Amino acid sequence: MIYLQLFWAFFISNILGYGGGPPSIPLIQNEVVDHYHWMSIKEFGEVLAVGNALPSPIATKLAGYIGYQVAGVPGATVALLATVAPTAIAMILLLQFINLFRNAPQVKAMTQSVRPVVTVLLGTMTYQFLLGAVEGIGWIQTGILTVASYLLLETWKVHPAFVMVGAMVYGYIFIG
């Protein structure tokens, strides 16, 4: 039963996550944290942070890790298959229509209308992570990490992977 739940959670998240990547993250979070309770919002945030520092698509990294945590190697395999299945199915079935409708105004309008929805989903997820961080380490530590990360990323253009590693080192040294 757990394999079916894993498959369904990641299949639904990735078939509804229009465009892959960022749009699917809140959907995966909803399934993993809210629906099946396989991990807490804090744990999901930590997995997401580490996953973002690694190369390759984020959805496959989340699927592999969460699937492994829930049901070992078979669980990781099922979750990964469920993650790539929507794209594979869409490519096989819809490939011949892509060139026909690529420049259609309806398709362009649909793409434009999805962007605000994705923005709201990502904003909601960010707010939940912020509340979790404040609850876990307090406003001062959260503020220090937020300001330092912003300055490193936007002012000094440090690569995000180095910022995440620095935040982990800071957390290990100063937060425990």
XYZ file of C-alpha atoms in Angstrom:
176
model
C 0.000 0.000 0.000
C 2.860 2.411 0.795
C 4.221 2.057 -2.744
C 0.861 2.989 -4.213
C 0.682 6.008 -1.908
C 4.195 7.069 -2.913
C 3.397 6.657 -6.582
C 0.142 8.562 -6.297
C 1.624 11.412 -4.222
C 4.433 12.097 -6.683
C 2.453 11.342 -9.834
C -0.332 13.784 -8.919
C 2.137 16.452 -7.777
C 4.085 16.274 -10.990
C 1.160 15.963 -13.372
C -0.463 19.054 -11.826
C 2.831 20.946 -11.427
C 2.609 22.749 -14.760
C 6.109 23.361 -16.048
C 7.855 21.159 -13.485
C 10.357 22.389 -10.934
C 9.092 25.248 -8.757
C 5.374 24.745 -9.488
C 5.537 21.131 -8.322
C 7.322 21.848 -5.011
C 4.243 23.164 -3.129
C 2.214 20.259 -4.493
C 4.817 17.738 -3.312
C 4.915 19.501 0.048
C 1.144 19.237 0.354
C 1.199 15.498 -0.328
C 4.251 14.676 1.793
C 3.604 16.959 4.771
C -0.135 17.600 4.910
C -1.732 14.554 3.312
C 0.482 11.570 4.169
C 2.442 13.093 7.113
C 5.702 11.445 6.039
C 7.676 14.438 7.338
C 7.186 17.778 9.068
C 7.286 21.154 7.321
C 10.702 21.743 8.920
C 12.085 18.455 7.607
C 10.659 19.178 4.155
C 12.282 22.619 4.194
C 15.645 21.090 5.086
C 15.353 18.480 2.325
C 14.370 21.205 -0.139
C 17.327 23.392 0.876
C 19.848 20.595 0.475
C 18.194 19.419 -2.737
C 18.456 22.901 -4.234
C 22.204 22.898 -3.657
C 22.628 19.759 -5.768
C 22.520 19.508 -9.559
C 19.543 18.017 -11.451
C 15.813 18.734 -11.275
C 14.479 19.358 -7.780
C 11.425 17.107 -8.158
C 13.540 14.027 -8.812
C 15.807 14.776 -5.855
C 12.801 15.198 -3.569
C 11.223 12.005 -4.887
C 14.383 9.981 -4.444
C 15.038 11.185 -0.911
C 11.469 11.058 0.359
C 10.787 7.726 -1.331
C 13.902 6.289 0.293
C 12.979 7.669 3.719
C 9.471 6.226 3.491
C 10.146 2.813 1.922
C 13.839 2.311 1.196
C 15.267 1.693 -2.273
C 11.988 0.333 -3.698
C 10.203 3.445 -2.392
C 12.776 5.725 -4.017
C 12.365 3.844 -7.288
C 8.571 4.116 -7.200
C 8.672 7.828 -6.318
C 11.171 8.554 -9.103
C 9.085 6.653 -11.648
C 5.993 8.563 -10.552
C 7.889 11.841 -10.900
C 9.078 11.268 -14.459
C 5.987 9.375 -15.686
C 3.796 12.475 -16.309
C 6.472 14.077 -18.464
C 7.206 10.852 -20.325
C 3.512 10.251 -20.993
C 2.981 13.840 -22.127
C 5.982 13.713 -24.446
C 4.849 10.480 -26.048
C 1.207 11.497 -26.478
C 1.523 15.187 -27.257
C 4.787 15.543 -29.136
C 3.140 15.828 -32.543
C 0.879 18.683 -31.360
C 3.559 20.858 -29.798
C 4.698 22.455 -33.044
C 1.132 22.976 -34.233
C -0.061 24.970 -31.219
C 3.154 26.460 -29.839
C 2.393 29.967 -31.108
C -1.376 29.865 -30.566
C -2.652 32.837 -28.531
C -4.666 30.497 -26.292
C -1.541 28.572 -25.291
C 0.360 31.785 -24.613
C -2.565 33.107 -22.538
C -2.716 29.862 -20.553
C 1.000 30.072 -19.802
C 0.657 33.688 -18.700
C -2.312 32.881 -16.451
C -0.455 30.079 -14.670
C 2.433 32.295 -13.543
C 0.493 34.216 -10.834
C -0.818 30.939 -9.401
C 2.711 29.555 -9.163
C 3.864 32.793 -7.551
C 1.162 32.542 -4.874
C 1.968 28.866 -4.205
C 5.674 29.626 -3.802
C 4.912 32.646 -1.617
C 2.689 30.555 0.644
C 5.357 27.903 0.962
C 7.997 30.537 1.759
C 5.767 32.005 4.467
C 5.276 28.557 6.016
C 9.039 27.978 6.013
C 9.587 31.392 7.606
C 7.116 30.597 10.388
C 8.825 27.232 10.914
C 12.244 28.885 11.096
C 11.061 31.509 13.579
C 9.413 28.822 15.683
C 12.542 26.660 15.572
C 15.377 29.169 16.001
C 13.723 32.507 16.797
C 13.437 35.880 15.078
C 17.030 36.980 15.688
C 18.704 33.937 14.121
C 16.171 33.892 11.282
C 16.801 37.600 10.651
C 20.576 37.161 10.646
C 20.368 34.284 8.178
C 17.860 36.129 5.974
C 19.845 39.372 5.780
C 23.167 37.572 5.301
C 21.709 35.366 2.570
C 20.184 38.341 0.779
C 23.434 40.294 0.860
C 25.499 37.322 -0.278
C 23.126 36.460 -3.128
C 22.109 39.901 -4.376
C 24.976 42.227 -3.466
C 28.026 40.003 -3.752
C 26.558 37.475 -6.238
C 27.765 34.418 -4.289
C 26.563 31.113 -5.742
C 23.429 29.813 -3.905
C 25.121 26.495 -3.079
C 27.816 28.329 -1.103
C 25.188 30.403 0.693
C 23.318 27.230 1.722
C 26.502 25.553 2.919
C 27.371 28.707 4.853
C 23.907 28.752 6.433
C 24.310 25.098 7.451
C 27.733 25.823 9.004
C 26.273 28.859 10.815
C 23.425 26.719 12.108
C 25.803 24.019 13.301
C 28.081 26.479 15.102
C 25.624 29.019 16.523
C 22.286 27.213 16.740
C 23.369 23.702 17.563
